[in-house]
mmCIF file of C-alpha atoms in Angstrom:
data_model
loop_
_atom_site.group_PDB
_atom_site.id
_atom_site.type_symbol
_atom_site.label_atom_id
_atom_site.label_comp_id
_atom_site.label_asym_id
_atom_site.label_seq_id
_atom_site.Cartn_x
_atom_site.Cartn_y
_atom_site.Cartn_z
ATOM 1 C CA GLY A 1 -12.156 18.990 6.238
ATOM 2 C CA ASN A 2 -13.513 15.757 4.826
ATOM 3 C CA SER A 3 -16.975 13.814 6.681
ATOM 4 C CA VAL A 4 -19.520 11.052 6.193
ATOM 5 C CA THR A 5 -23.063 11.450 7.931
ATOM 6 C CA GLN A 6 -24.757 7.975 7.784
ATOM 7 C CA MET A 7 -27.606 7.153 9.690
ATOM 8 C CA GLU A 8 -27.420 6.235 13.052
ATOM 9 C CA GLY A 9 -28.873 2.246 14.080
ATOM 10 C CA PRO A 10 -29.813 -0.440 14.971
ATOM 11 C CA VAL A 11 -31.463 -0.453 11.724
ATOM 12 C CA THR A 12 -33.809 -3.862 12.489
ATOM 13 C CA LEU A 13 -35.367 -5.982 9.520
ATOM 14 C CA SER A 14 -37.685 -9.220 8.756
ATOM 15 C CA GLU A 15 -35.563 -11.472 6.480
ATOM 16 C CA GLU A 16 -36.856 -10.986 2.827
ATOM 17 C CA ALA A 17 -37.405 -6.359 3.826
ATOM 18 C CA PHE A 18 -35.852 -3.668 1.553
ATOM 19 C CA LEU A 19 -32.517 -2.038 2.664
ATOM 20 C CA THR A 20 -31.742 1.421 2.729
ATOM 21 C CA ILE A 21 -28.852 2.302 4.833
ATOM 22 C CA ASN A 22 -27.880 6.844 4.128
ATOM 23 C CA CYS A 23 -24.896 8.440 3.632
ATOM 24 C CA THR A 24 -23.945 11.885 2.804
ATOM 25 C CA TYR A 25 -20.321 13.389 2.309
ATOM 26 C CA THR A 26 -18.472 16.564 2.455
ATOM 27 C CA ALA A 27 -15.491 16.846 0.984
ATOM 28 C CA THR A 28 -12.345 18.878 0.088
ATOM 29 C CA GLY A 29 -11.959 17.665 -3.470
ATOM 30 C CA TYR A 30 -13.140 15.028 -5.397
ATOM 31 C CA PRO A 31 -14.006 11.814 -3.125
ATOM 32 C CA SER A 32 -13.686 8.293 -3.972
ATOM 33 C CA LEU A 33 -16.667 6.657 -1.904
ATOM 34 C CA PHE A 34 -16.668 3.281 -0.160
ATOM 35 C CA TRP A 35 -18.982 0.955 1.759
ATOM 36 C CA TYR A 36 -17.502 -1.212 4.111
ATOM 37 C CA VAL A 37 -19.022 -4.180 6.381
ATOM 38 C CA GLN A 38 -17.662 -5.586 9.990
ATOM 39 C CA TYR A 39 -20.109 -8.776 10.771
ATOM 40 C CA PRO A 40 -19.993 -10.134 14.741
ATOM 41 C CA GLY A 41 -16.533 -10.310 15.502
ATOM 42 C CA GLU A 42 -14.406 -9.877 12.496
ATOM 43 C CA GLY A 43 -12.598 -6.356 10.404
ATOM 44 C CA LEU A 44 -14.407 -4.427 8.418
ATOM 45 C CA GLN A 45 -14.364 -6.205 4.367
ATOM 46 C CA LEU A 46 -14.647 -3.592 1.311
ATOM 47 C CA LEU A 47 -18.263 -4.078 0.651
ATOM 48 C CA LEU A 48 -18.321 -1.767 -2.373
ATOM 49 C CA LYS A 49 -16.644 1.395 -4.181
ATOM 50 C CA ALA A 50 -17.207 4.267 -6.311
ATOM 51 C CA THR A 51 -14.336 6.471 -7.562
ATOM 52 C CA LYS A 52 -16.916 8.969 -9.860
ATOM 53 C CA ALA A 53 -20.316 10.407 -10.391
ATOM 54 C CA ASP A 54 -22.560 8.162 -11.163
ATOM 55 C CA ASP A 55 -21.254 5.299 -10.704
ATOM 56 C CA LYS A 56 -22.971 2.409 -9.259
ATOM 57 C CA GLY A 57 -20.898 -0.172 -6.822
ATOM 58 C CA SER A 58 -22.634 -3.300 -6.182
ATOM 59 C CA ASN A 59 -21.580 -6.469 -4.478
ATOM 60 C CA LYS A 60 -23.338 -9.395 -3.098
ATOM 61 C CA GLY A 61 -26.975 -8.225 -3.876
ATOM 62 C CA PHE A 62 -25.761 -4.517 -2.029
ATOM 63 C CA GLU A 63 -25.328 -0.971 -4.291
ATOM 64 C CA ALA A 64 -24.515 2.357 -4.031
ATOM 65 C CA THR A 65 -24.529 5.447 -6.388
ATOM 66 C CA TYR A 66 -22.211 7.640 -6.053
ATOM 67 C CA ARG A 67 -24.713 11.140 -6.591
ATOM 68 C CA LYS A 68 -22.501 14.122 -6.423
ATOM 69 C CA GLU A 69 -25.487 16.184 -6.840
ATOM 70 C CA THR A 70 -26.725 15.263 -3.793
ATOM 71 C CA THR A 71 -22.787 14.142 -2.105
ATOM 72 C CA SER A 72 -24.584 11.046 -1.672
ATOM 73 C CA PHE A 73 -23.516 7.582 -1.470
ATOM 74 C CA HIS A 74 -26.984 5.670 0.370
ATOM 75 C CA LEU A 75 -26.326 1.656 0.199
ATOM 76 C CA GLU A 76 -29.706 -0.280 -0.676
ATOM 77 C CA LYS A 77 -30.784 -4.505 -0.476
ATOM 78 C CA GLY A 78 -33.793 -6.014 -1.808
ATOM 79 C CA SER A 79 -34.523 -8.552 -0.149
ATOM 80 C CA VAL A 80 -31.707 -9.090 3.090
ATOM 81 C CA GLN A 81 -30.942 -12.364 5.021
ATOM 82 C CA VAL A 82 -30.310 -13.174 8.175
ATOM 83 C CA SER A 83 -26.217 -13.209 7.753
ATOM 84 C CA ASP A 84 -26.430 -9.287 6.209
ATOM 85 C CA SER A 85 -26.760 -8.732 10.331
ATOM 86 C CA ALA A 86 -23.662 -5.843 10.533
ATOM 87 C CA VAL A 87 -22.224 -3.280 11.085
ATOM 88 C CA TYR A 88 -21.648 -0.848 7.934
ATOM 89 C CA PHE A 89 -19.511 1.720 7.496
ATOM 90 C CA CYS A 90 -19.785 4.294 4.643
ATOM 91 C CA ALA A 91 -16.444 6.271 4.119
ATOM 92 C CA LEU A 92 -14.792 7.981 1.712
ATOM 93 C CA SER A 93 -11.180 9.187 0.602
ATOM 94 C CA VAL A 94 -9.101 11.971 -1.398
ATOM 95 C CA GLN A 95 -6.376 12.131 -3.524
ATOM 96 C CA ALA A 96 -5.154 15.183 -2.504
ATOM 97 C CA ALA A 97 -5.212 13.949 0.833
ATOM 98 C CA GLY A 98 -2.993 10.896 0.824
ATOM 99 C CA ASN A 99 -5.560 8.633 0.544
ATOM 100 C CA LYS A 100 -6.779 8.231 4.157
ATOM 101 C CA LEU A 101 -10.619 7.006 5.015
ATOM 102 C CA THR A 102 -12.415 9.452 6.567
ATOM 103 C CA PHE A 103 -15.299 6.596 7.795
ATOM 104 C CA GLY A 104 -19.663 7.554 9.546
ATOM 105 C CA GLY A 105 -20.342 6.140 12.385
ATOM 106 C CA GLY A 106 -21.576 2.781 11.620
ATOM 107 C CA THR A 107 -25.092 1.356 11.089
ATOM 108 C CA ARG A 108 -25.558 -1.842 13.190
ATOM 109 C CA VAL A 109 -27.934 -4.020 10.965
ATOM 110 C CA LEU A 110 -30.603 -6.417 12.433
ATOM 111 C CA VAL A 111 -32.037 -8.674 10.205
ATOM 112 C CA LYS A 112 -34.220 -11.180 12.428
ATOM 113 C CA PRO A 113 -35.809 -14.655 10.598
ATOM 114 C CA GLU B 1 -7.674 -15.129 -1.119
ATOM 115 C CA PRO B 2 -4.994 -12.941 0.452
ATOM 116 C CA GLU B 3 -5.323 -11.394 4.170
ATOM 117 C CA VAL B 4 -4.016 -8.215 6.268
ATOM 118 C CA THR B 5 -3.290 -10.712 9.448
ATOM 119 C CA GLN B 6 -2.812 -8.578 12.603
ATOM 120 C CA THR B 7 -1.843 -10.645 15.962
ATOM 121 C CA PRO B 8 -2.594 -10.453 19.283
ATOM 122 C CA SER B 9 -6.245 -10.514 18.551
ATOM 123 C CA HIS B 10 -7.209 -9.331 22.720
ATOM 124 C CA GLN B 11 -4.598 -7.290 24.579
ATOM 125 C CA VAL B 12 -4.548 -6.510 27.919
ATOM 126 C CA THR B 13 -2.015 -3.636 29.367
ATOM 127 C CA GLN B 14 -1.416 -1.614 32.242
ATOM 128 C CA MET B 15 -1.483 2.134 32.811
ATOM 129 C CA GLY B 16 2.019 3.651 32.000
ATOM 130 C CA GLN B 17 3.114 -0.002 29.496
ATOM 131 C CA GLU B 18 4.510 0.022 26.430
ATOM 132 C CA VAL B 19 2.700 -2.259 23.908
ATOM 133 C CA ILE B 20 3.118 -3.706 20.326
ATOM 134 C CA LEU B 21 0.767 -4.736 17.572
ATOM 135 C CA ARG B 22 1.699 -6.340 15.381
ATOM 136 C CA CYS B 23 0.443 -6.880 11.189
ATOM 137 C CA VAL B 24 0.791 -8.595 8.606
ATOM 138 C CA PRO B 25 0.156 -6.077 5.433
ATOM 139 C CA ILE B 26 -0.510 -8.634 2.631
ATOM 140 C CA SER B 27 2.509 -9.377 0.267
ATOM 141 C CA ASN B 28 2.438 -6.975 -2.770
ATOM 142 C CA HIS B 29 1.221 -3.937 -1.100
ATOM 143 C CA LEU B 30 3.137 -1.253 -0.310
ATOM 144 C CA TYR B 31 0.871 1.287 1.264
ATOM 145 C CA PHE B 32 0.041 0.633 5.055
ATOM 146 C CA TYR B 33 -2.494 1.685 7.692
ATOM 147 C CA TRP B 34 -3.234 2.266 11.540
ATOM 148 C CA TYR B 35 -6.952 2.770 12.241
ATOM 149 C CA ARG B 36 -8.272 3.189 15.623
ATOM 150 C CA GLN B 37 -11.950 2.712 17.147
ATOM 151 C CA ILE B 38 -13.243 3.755 20.503
ATOM 152 C CA LEU B 39 -15.846 2.039 21.654
ATOM 153 C CA GLY B 40 -19.241 3.229 20.564
ATOM 154 C CA GLN B 41 -17.396 5.681 17.802
ATOM 155 C CA LYS B 42 -16.079 6.172 14.850
ATOM 156 C CA VAL B 43 -12.986 4.554 13.038
ATOM 157 C CA GLU B 44 -10.064 7.154 12.485
ATOM 158 C CA PHE B 45 -6.715 7.287 10.592
ATOM 159 C CA LEU B 46 -3.953 6.890 13.069
ATOM 160 C CA VAL B 47 -1.294 6.914 10.334
ATOM 161 C CA SER B 48 -0.277 6.040 6.574
ATOM 162 C CA PHE B 49 3.622 4.206 5.280
ATOM 163 C CA TYR B 50 4.884 4.069 2.505
ATOM 164 C CA ASN B 51 8.906 3.312 2.130
ATOM 165 C CA ASN B 52 9.590 3.026 4.984
ATOM 166 C CA GLU B 53 8.512 6.784 6.041
ATOM 167 C CA ILE B 54 5.513 7.839 7.398
ATOM 168 C CA SER B 55 3.288 9.625 4.898
ATOM 169 C CA GLU B 56 1.022 11.413 7.212
ATOM 170 C CA LYS B 57 -0.493 11.386 10.477
ATOM 171 C CA SER B 58 -3.529 12.680 12.067
ATOM 172 C CA GLU B 59 -3.705 14.947 15.199
ATOM 173 C CA ILE B 60 -4.211 11.212 17.254
ATOM 174 C CA PHE B 61 -0.414 9.989 16.442
ATOM 175 C CA ASP B 62 1.438 11.724 19.027
ATOM 176 C CA ASP B 63 4.786 11.169 20.340
ATOM 177 C CA GLN B 64 3.820 8.053 21.914
ATOM 178 C CA PHE B 65 2.951 6.482 19.175
ATOM 179 C CA SER B 66 5.187 5.124 16.159
ATOM 180 C CA VAL B 67 5.239 3.026 13.385
ATOM 181 C CA GLU B 68 8.274 0.569 11.906
ATOM 182 C CA ARG B 69 7.913 -2.464 9.115
ATOM 183 C CA PRO B 70 11.192 -4.565 11.072
ATOM 184 C CA ASP B 71 11.623 -6.570 8.076
ATOM 185 C CA GLY B 72 9.862 -7.473 4.452
ATOM 186 C CA SER B 73 6.290 -8.818 6.070
ATOM 187 C CA ASN B 74 5.530 -6.967 9.790
ATOM 188 C CA PHE B 75 3.942 -3.707 9.910
ATOM 189 C CA THR B 76 3.947 -2.741 13.917
ATOM 190 C CA LEU B 77 2.573 -0.171 16.100
ATOM 191 C CA LYS B 78 4.047 1.172 19.437
ATOM 192 C CA ILE B 79 2.373 2.980 21.945
ATOM 193 C CA ARG B 80 5.701 4.158 24.290
ATOM 194 C CA SER B 81 3.559 4.522 27.179
ATOM 195 C CA THR B 82 0.083 3.514 27.348
ATOM 196 C CA LYS B 83 -3.062 5.492 28.717
ATOM 197 C CA LEU B 84 -6.860 4.360 29.703
ATOM 198 C CA GLU B 85 -7.664 6.765 26.761
ATOM 199 C CA ASP B 86 -5.938 4.582 24.680
ATOM 200 C CA SER B 87 -8.000 1.684 24.769
ATOM 201 C CA ALA B 88 -9.941 1.085 21.702
ATOM 202 C CA MET B 89 -9.722 -1.182 18.628
ATOM 203 C CA TYR B 90 -6.685 -1.283 15.805
ATOM 204 C CA PHE B 91 -6.733 -1.877 12.743
ATOM 205 C CA CYS B 92 -4.478 -2.392 10.330
ATOM 206 C CA ALA B 93 -5.016 -1.983 6.398
ATOM 207 C CA SER B 94 -2.751 -2.421 3.260
ATOM 208 C CA SER B 95 -3.645 -0.939 -0.261
ATOM 209 C CA GLU B 96 -1.193 -1.940 -3.303
ATOM 210 C CA ILE B 97 -1.181 2.003 -4.563
ATOM 211 C CA GLY B 98 -1.939 4.865 -2.328
ATOM 212 C CA GLY B 99 -0.745 8.200 -2.491
ATOM 213 C CA LEU B 100 -2.150 10.981 -4.677
ATOM 214 C CA ARG B 101 -3.862 7.666 -6.052
ATOM 215 C CA THR B 102 -7.130 6.056 -5.289
ATOM 216 C CA ASP B 103 -7.346 1.834 -3.804
ATOM 217 C CA THR B 104 -8.887 0.252 -2.023
ATOM 218 C CA GLN B 105 -7.523 -0.985 1.746
ATOM 219 C CA TYR B 106 -7.794 -4.370 2.835
ATOM 220 C CA PHE B 107 -8.209 -4.430 6.308
ATOM 221 C CA GLY B 108 -7.305 -6.612 9.309
ATOM 222 C CA PRO B 109 -9.517 -7.900 12.833
ATOM 223 C CA GLY B 110 -8.079 -5.686 14.481
ATOM 224 C CA THR B 111 -6.431 -6.006 17.623
ATOM 225 C CA ARG B 112 -8.894 -4.982 20.243
ATOM 226 C CA LEU B 113 -6.138 -2.772 23.441
ATOM 227 C CA THR B 114 -7.846 -2.627 26.926
ATOM 228 C CA VAL B 115 -5.781 -0.066 29.000
ATOM 229 C CA LEU B 116 -5.939 -0.612 32.925
#
């Protein structure tokens, strides 16, 4: 079956620090990969996505590259802000599986001023 | 920017009672989904819906659950007889295309269901 594993949090950083959240996956078929973010009290928002190997998704200073050889989609940001404090979810969908999303467990990130 | 909305934001119910969670997907979207997140656990797929019928459902989506699109805008999840373990955050999502074609799913803010 399909599964997503991401690093457990919480991850606590100082403002302007470098953030990496690891995400690896297993999938039957060729997955599309996503990062969703959940700010306190809000729903899930798509942060970025990549649909084929070596694609790089980017948004709001965040980046993730689809690495098929290592089955990974690690999220990075070079300089975090307090406003980046949230829970980050890695997810995949496979066309043959009807487009449903399979999520990782989420990583809580706390950025301190 | 169009968004998915959900009501209520928080629902408290007694065990054995029926609840209906409501969602208004983005207007030109054709595929609709329900997910849930039990506190401290992963977001889990429940069901997908297209063309007025269920496309796919998970093992969680048993006979106690049903979905409906009663009109052109609402998409509802009904739990007939709630159990304590149904307490969770329920997310609705919609996408413009789906099925065998990958598309971005847009999520609502969720309804927190508490079963006492």
